[in-house]
XYZ file of C-alpha atoms in Angstrom:
380
model
C -9.864 -61.402 -27.776
C -8.081 -61.185 -24.392
C -10.765 -63.503 -22.891
C -10.287 -66.062 -25.738
C -6.527 -66.028 -25.290
C -6.788 -66.979 -21.677
C -9.340 -69.580 -22.448
C -6.932 -71.154 -25.028
C -4.044 -71.022 -22.446
C -6.315 -72.842 -19.803
C -7.759 -75.307 -22.288
C -4.520 -76.399 -23.916
C -2.894 -77.055 -20.561
C -5.939 -78.800 -19.335
C -6.058 -81.177 -22.269
C -2.314 -81.889 -22.089
C -2.646 -82.811 -18.329
C -5.990 -84.476 -18.294
C -6.318 -87.389 -15.828
C -9.317 -89.064 -17.464
C -11.780 -88.754 -20.373
C -14.219 -86.431 -18.521
C -11.624 -83.772 -17.815
C -10.295 -84.106 -21.388
C -13.830 -83.481 -22.842
C -14.375 -80.635 -20.319
C -11.295 -78.842 -21.449
C -12.065 -79.434 -24.993
C -15.352 -77.857 -24.418
C -13.665 -74.831 -22.939
C -11.413 -74.559 -25.982
C -14.583 -74.676 -28.102
C -15.980 -71.702 -26.256
C -12.780 -69.725 -27.030
C -12.920 -70.776 -30.746
C -16.572 -69.638 -30.800
C -15.613 -66.150 -29.483
C -12.604 -65.479 -31.674
C -14.161 -66.848 -34.862
C -16.892 -64.170 -34.450
C -14.767 -61.323 -33.057
C -11.576 -61.525 -35.294
C -13.292 -60.809 -38.613
C -15.274 -57.912 -37.034
C -12.228 -56.307 -35.677
C -10.177 -56.538 -38.806
C -12.887 -55.179 -40.913
C -13.228 -52.281 -38.580
C -9.639 -51.185 -38.475
C -8.884 -51.712 -42.223
C -9.197 -49.148 -44.989
C -11.695 -50.133 -47.699
C -9.130 -50.685 -50.397
C -7.474 -53.454 -48.261
C -10.252 -54.765 -46.117
C -10.990 -57.908 -48.177
C -7.257 -58.835 -48.058
C -6.812 -58.143 -44.404
C -9.959 -60.086 -43.344
C -8.807 -62.961 -45.678
C -5.620 -63.036 -43.612
C -7.612 -64.344 -40.738
C -8.446 -67.500 -42.764
C -4.786 -67.592 -44.068
C -3.634 -67.712 -40.424
C -6.117 -70.528 -39.710
C -5.011 -72.649 -42.531
C -1.290 -72.008 -41.646
C -2.229 -73.282 -38.227
C -3.887 -76.380 -39.483
C -0.882 -77.151 -41.559
C 1.522 -76.583 -38.566
C -0.655 -78.950 -36.601
C -0.483 -81.642 -39.196
C 3.263 -81.359 -39.455
C 3.751 -81.283 -35.523
C 1.405 -84.191 -35.063
C 3.434 -86.126 -37.683
C 6.650 -85.393 -36.053
C 5.293 -86.341 -32.530
C 3.879 -89.614 -33.815
C 6.760 -91.854 -32.459
C 6.790 -90.125 -28.968
C 5.465 -91.813 -25.888
C 2.041 -90.148 -25.000
C 2.269 -88.161 -28.065
C -1.439 -87.120 -27.809
C -0.641 -85.095 -24.719
C 2.156 -83.218 -26.509
C -0.113 -82.726 -29.494
C -2.858 -81.236 -27.379
C -0.398 -79.281 -25.254
C 1.520 -77.661 -28.170
C -1.099 -74.805 -28.738
C -0.150 -73.455 -25.241
C 2.863 -71.672 -26.728
C 0.801 -70.003 -29.491
C -1.890 -69.047 -27.000
C 0.720 -67.229 -24.903
C 2.154 -65.477 -27.905
C -1.428 -64.457 -28.938
C -1.984 -62.998 -25.521
C 1.145 -61.057 -25.542
C 0.610 -59.684 -28.984
C -2.847 -58.454 -28.107
C -1.269 -55.825 -25.904
C -0.186 -53.766 -28.995
C -3.587 -53.744 -30.592
C -5.928 -50.691 -30.197
C -9.642 -50.874 -29.743
C -11.773 -50.563 -32.876
C -12.285 -46.929 -33.801
C -15.758 -47.672 -34.986
C -16.661 -49.261 -31.597
C -15.287 -46.427 -29.916
C -17.215 -43.926 -32.044
C -20.437 -45.903 -31.685
C -20.097 -45.334 -27.902
C -19.595 -41.656 -28.112
C -15.727 -41.851 -27.563
C -15.095 -39.587 -30.646
C -11.660 -38.220 -29.482
C -10.238 -41.618 -28.733
C -11.786 -42.940 -32.061
C -9.931 -40.253 -33.985
C -6.658 -40.938 -32.300
C -6.867 -44.645 -33.174
C -8.108 -43.923 -36.701
C -5.144 -41.619 -37.281
C -2.805 -44.238 -35.804
C -4.245 -46.794 -38.275
C -3.776 -44.290 -41.166
C -7.566 -44.487 -42.102
C -8.114 -41.794 -44.728
C -10.497 -38.976 -44.339
C -14.032 -40.105 -45.185
C -13.016 -43.762 -44.440
C -15.363 -43.796 -41.444
C -17.955 -41.585 -39.765
C -16.870 -40.555 -36.178
C -19.742 -39.257 -34.074
C -19.115 -36.391 -31.561
C -22.048 -37.281 -29.398
C -22.541 -40.100 -26.933
C -25.854 -41.324 -28.422
C -28.417 -43.195 -26.528
C -28.288 -45.709 -29.459
C -24.677 -46.312 -28.801
C -25.302 -47.018 -25.016
C -28.212 -49.199 -25.419
C -27.783 -53.051 -25.645
C -28.688 -54.458 -29.053
C -31.824 -56.405 -29.179
C -31.937 -59.656 -31.042
C -35.342 -58.690 -32.410
C -33.690 -55.850 -34.324
C -32.052 -58.331 -36.539
C -35.220 -59.640 -37.993
C -36.915 -56.231 -38.948
C -37.027 -54.576 -42.315
C -33.973 -54.440 -44.476
C -31.918 -55.547 -41.459
C -33.656 -58.890 -41.723
C -32.713 -59.183 -45.423
C -29.004 -58.414 -44.611
C -29.087 -60.847 -41.727
C -30.711 -63.568 -43.832
C -27.949 -63.077 -46.483
C -25.186 -63.396 -44.021
C -26.639 -66.420 -42.153
C -27.385 -68.294 -45.327
C -23.912 -67.639 -46.646
C -22.475 -68.830 -43.222
C -24.571 -72.059 -43.426
C -23.599 -72.798 -47.057
C -19.898 -72.432 -46.048
C -20.330 -75.525 -43.911
C -23.185 -77.653 -45.526
C -21.212 -77.851 -48.652
C -19.027 -80.398 -46.755
C -15.547 -78.830 -46.154
C -15.148 -80.145 -42.536
C -16.435 -83.673 -43.582
C -13.696 -83.657 -46.440
C -11.006 -82.374 -44.048
C -11.869 -84.715 -41.168
C -12.598 -87.812 -43.029
C -10.067 -87.405 -46.010
C -8.159 -90.660 -44.874
C -11.455 -92.685 -44.829
C -12.518 -91.249 -48.232
C -9.255 -92.077 -49.809
C -9.354 -95.543 -48.384
C -12.830 -96.187 -49.733
C -11.673 -95.090 -53.223
C -8.636 -97.293 -53.016
C -5.961 -94.593 -52.463
C -5.190 -94.692 -48.725
C -2.617 -96.930 -47.150
C -0.389 -96.324 -44.179
C 0.268 -92.637 -45.010
C -2.909 -91.008 -43.899
C -1.148 -88.307 -41.965
C 1.047 -87.467 -45.021
C -2.149 -87.162 -47.075
C -3.568 -84.868 -44.421
C -0.332 -82.667 -44.819
C -0.980 -82.588 -48.546
C -4.459 -81.425 -47.892
C -3.129 -78.684 -45.538
C -0.716 -77.454 -48.248
C -3.337 -77.230 -50.915
C -5.503 -75.347 -48.401
C -2.700 -72.934 -47.672
C -1.691 -72.218 -51.328
C -5.355 -71.582 -52.555
C -6.012 -69.335 -49.396
C -2.963 -67.247 -50.675
C -4.606 -66.994 -54.075
C -7.838 -65.648 -52.350
C -5.786 -63.100 -50.418
C -4.055 -62.104 -53.591
C -7.283 -61.674 -55.650
C -10.065 -60.658 -53.135
C -9.361 -56.795 -53.550
C -8.559 -57.137 -57.245
C -11.367 -59.034 -58.816
C -13.888 -58.699 -56.005
C -15.751 -61.006 -53.469
C -18.627 -62.078 -55.777
C -16.449 -63.420 -58.668
C -14.401 -65.469 -56.358
C -17.405 -66.831 -54.491
C -19.015 -67.779 -57.741
C -15.861 -69.293 -59.298
C -15.251 -71.255 -56.091
C -18.726 -72.647 -55.697
C -18.815 -73.920 -59.245
C -15.467 -75.464 -58.983
C -16.644 -77.162 -55.765
C -19.806 -78.359 -57.589
C -17.844 -80.006 -60.311
C -15.225 -81.649 -57.991
C -17.958 -83.125 -55.891
C -19.865 -84.364 -58.884
C -16.696 -86.116 -60.031
C -16.252 -87.657 -56.489
C -19.862 -89.008 -56.747
C -18.734 -90.499 -60.084
C -15.964 -92.258 -58.580
C -18.218 -94.000 -56.106
C -20.720 -94.860 -58.820
C -18.177 -96.235 -61.315
C -15.670 -98.488 -59.465
C -13.138 -98.290 -62.417
C -12.903 -94.601 -61.861
C -11.592 -94.947 -58.412
C -7.985 -94.117 -57.493
C -5.983 -91.037 -58.305
C -9.058 -89.289 -59.687
C -10.754 -89.178 -56.353
C -7.580 -87.729 -54.729
C -7.489 -85.087 -57.374
C -11.156 -84.290 -56.980
C -10.690 -83.962 -53.150
C -7.789 -81.658 -53.605
C -9.568 -79.560 -56.172
C -12.567 -79.237 -53.899
C -10.463 -78.024 -51.136
C -8.582 -75.637 -53.364
C -11.855 -74.085 -54.716
C -13.246 -73.790 -51.195
C -10.051 -72.233 -49.816
C -10.060 -69.656 -52.571
C -13.684 -68.677 -52.062
C -16.089 -69.608 -49.270
C -13.512 -70.229 -46.737
C -12.262 -66.648 -46.256
C -14.909 -64.701 -48.227
C -17.760 -65.770 -46.027
C -16.144 -63.887 -43.158
C -15.276 -60.856 -45.363
C -18.751 -60.442 -46.676
C -20.565 -60.856 -43.456
C -18.330 -58.480 -41.515
C -19.038 -55.913 -44.358
C -22.700 -56.125 -44.898
C -23.835 -55.854 -41.267
C -24.327 -52.156 -40.169
C -21.926 -51.109 -37.246
C -24.540 -50.841 -34.574
C -25.570 -54.562 -34.979
C -22.269 -55.998 -36.347
C -21.231 -57.702 -33.211
C -24.528 -59.384 -32.557
C -25.228 -60.232 -36.194
C -21.700 -61.735 -36.701
C -22.204 -63.752 -33.555
C -25.369 -65.062 -35.082
C -23.782 -65.893 -38.373
C -20.868 -67.636 -36.501
C -23.270 -69.630 -34.426
C -25.067 -70.652 -37.690
C -21.713 -71.635 -39.189
C -20.669 -73.939 -36.249
C -24.206 -75.413 -35.957
C -23.967 -76.510 -39.511
C -20.426 -77.673 -38.977
C -21.621 -79.946 -36.121
C -24.654 -81.307 -38.069
C -22.532 -82.160 -41.244
C -19.703 -83.831 -39.267
C -22.159 -85.607 -36.944
C -24.406 -87.236 -39.558
C -21.978 -87.757 -42.478
C -20.622 -91.177 -41.130
C -24.281 -92.419 -40.838
C -25.123 -91.288 -44.467
C -21.783 -92.716 -45.708
C -22.218 -96.020 -44.053
C -25.933 -96.493 -44.712
C -26.526 -94.745 -48.112
C -23.019 -94.713 -49.582
C -20.550 -92.175 -50.837
C -22.357 -91.258 -53.996
C -25.415 -90.204 -51.903
C -23.232 -88.393 -49.284
C -21.216 -86.365 -51.800
C -24.147 -85.924 -53.997
C -25.841 -84.087 -51.078
C -22.964 -81.770 -50.852
C -22.827 -81.206 -54.617
C -26.387 -80.074 -54.485
C -25.669 -77.671 -51.759
C -22.658 -76.342 -53.691
C -24.894 -75.727 -56.753
C -27.383 -73.967 -54.423
C -24.463 -71.809 -53.133
C -23.728 -70.727 -56.633
C -27.343 -69.662 -57.246
C -27.590 -67.932 -54.037
C -24.397 -66.057 -54.417
C -25.371 -65.035 -57.951
C -28.763 -63.499 -57.053
C -28.499 -62.459 -53.439
C -24.974 -61.608 -52.395
C -23.898 -57.899 -53.033
C -20.453 -57.010 -54.269
C -18.652 -54.991 -51.448
C -15.221 -54.526 -52.965
C -13.542 -51.109 -52.401
C -16.484 -49.656 -50.445
C -16.342 -48.195 -46.926
C -18.500 -50.012 -44.336
C -20.635 -46.801 -44.242
C -21.086 -46.685 -47.883
C -22.164 -50.408 -47.839
C -24.714 -49.618 -45.088
C -26.260 -46.870 -47.356
C -26.250 -49.047 -50.403
C -28.168 -51.778 -48.613
C -30.540 -49.417 -46.947
C -29.878 -50.376 -43.480
C -27.923 -47.171 -42.064
C -31.060 -45.032 -41.289
C -33.180 -48.080 -40.680
C -30.922 -49.420 -37.723
C -31.037 -45.836 -36.208
C -34.757 -45.751 -36.476
C -35.279 -49.169 -34.951
C -32.945 -48.192 -32.097
C -34.992 -45.086 -31.382
C -38.264 -46.890 -31.547
C -37.108 -49.632 -29.133
C -35.733 -47.014 -26.775
C -38.974 -44.928 -26.843
C -41.013 -48.217 -26.210
C -38.693 -49.125 -23.256
C -39.393 -45.816 -21.619
C -43.246 -46.465 -21.982
């Protein structure tokens, strides 16, 4: 997290002070590296320092912070529109948040589960006590095991029950993006224009999108530890499917265009914000066993960002060549597939300790066994 904060400071200053397109792209790439790191690490860290009864809420705060940041960015960009060289101000504004992020990291302790896995039991107990983790909330090992010292091998993720769990997490990460959220967010003004809604207030509409995103993320934070992850995921994917199907209808039947399309887009964003947006991170950070959690979450995060790139990259071509009905019809199909996948494959993790989830999924002993086998083989 310290590394990502430094990356954000460098990239925001670099973008604001870029002298040509190449330097701007380089610093944007650097910013992307920081985002890749923190989007994987933050949910892991929060899940490992949180008590089971509050873990869903606290991990969801990560997504809440993201949507608040998006909304602030929309508002700041709108305020800066009339300033000369406004794009430099827009890209440089994150510098102040990056510095604040770096300073706030000083007060954060290391994850007690990370410390325990590396044989630092005394320090792990101190941190757990400081965080008010209850007795039985986590297992602290007194021995500096070889498994804790060894590097995790990627091949471990694709063996036995671990492979099943990694498959669930990776597919959920893919579905979060291929259901179209970043396309809707990035191309909302174009979508509204095609349905006859947009005019000269594209950025104001973006602010409206940001407000809806924030409000429904608050709903997810409120409900995640009350009704559970699975119910919210199912309700959200169903609502997304219906919203996208109506959006398809607005493209097929011209008379249906207008305010209905705007409402469908906002409903889609609302259902997504209350389900897949925060809960993908919650579920994946919970179902991976502690020994492989960092590696597996990095894989899921990579899958998520790859799907983001593919959907945003190919959407304009699909929209221009096949039409809006086909483009949003594809996303509707993926949303329906998400509902089915969640219904049959995703476990409920509400109110369970991370160790209890490992036992329920049958990956606690298997991870240890695999590590021992890998270590024995390396000696040979």
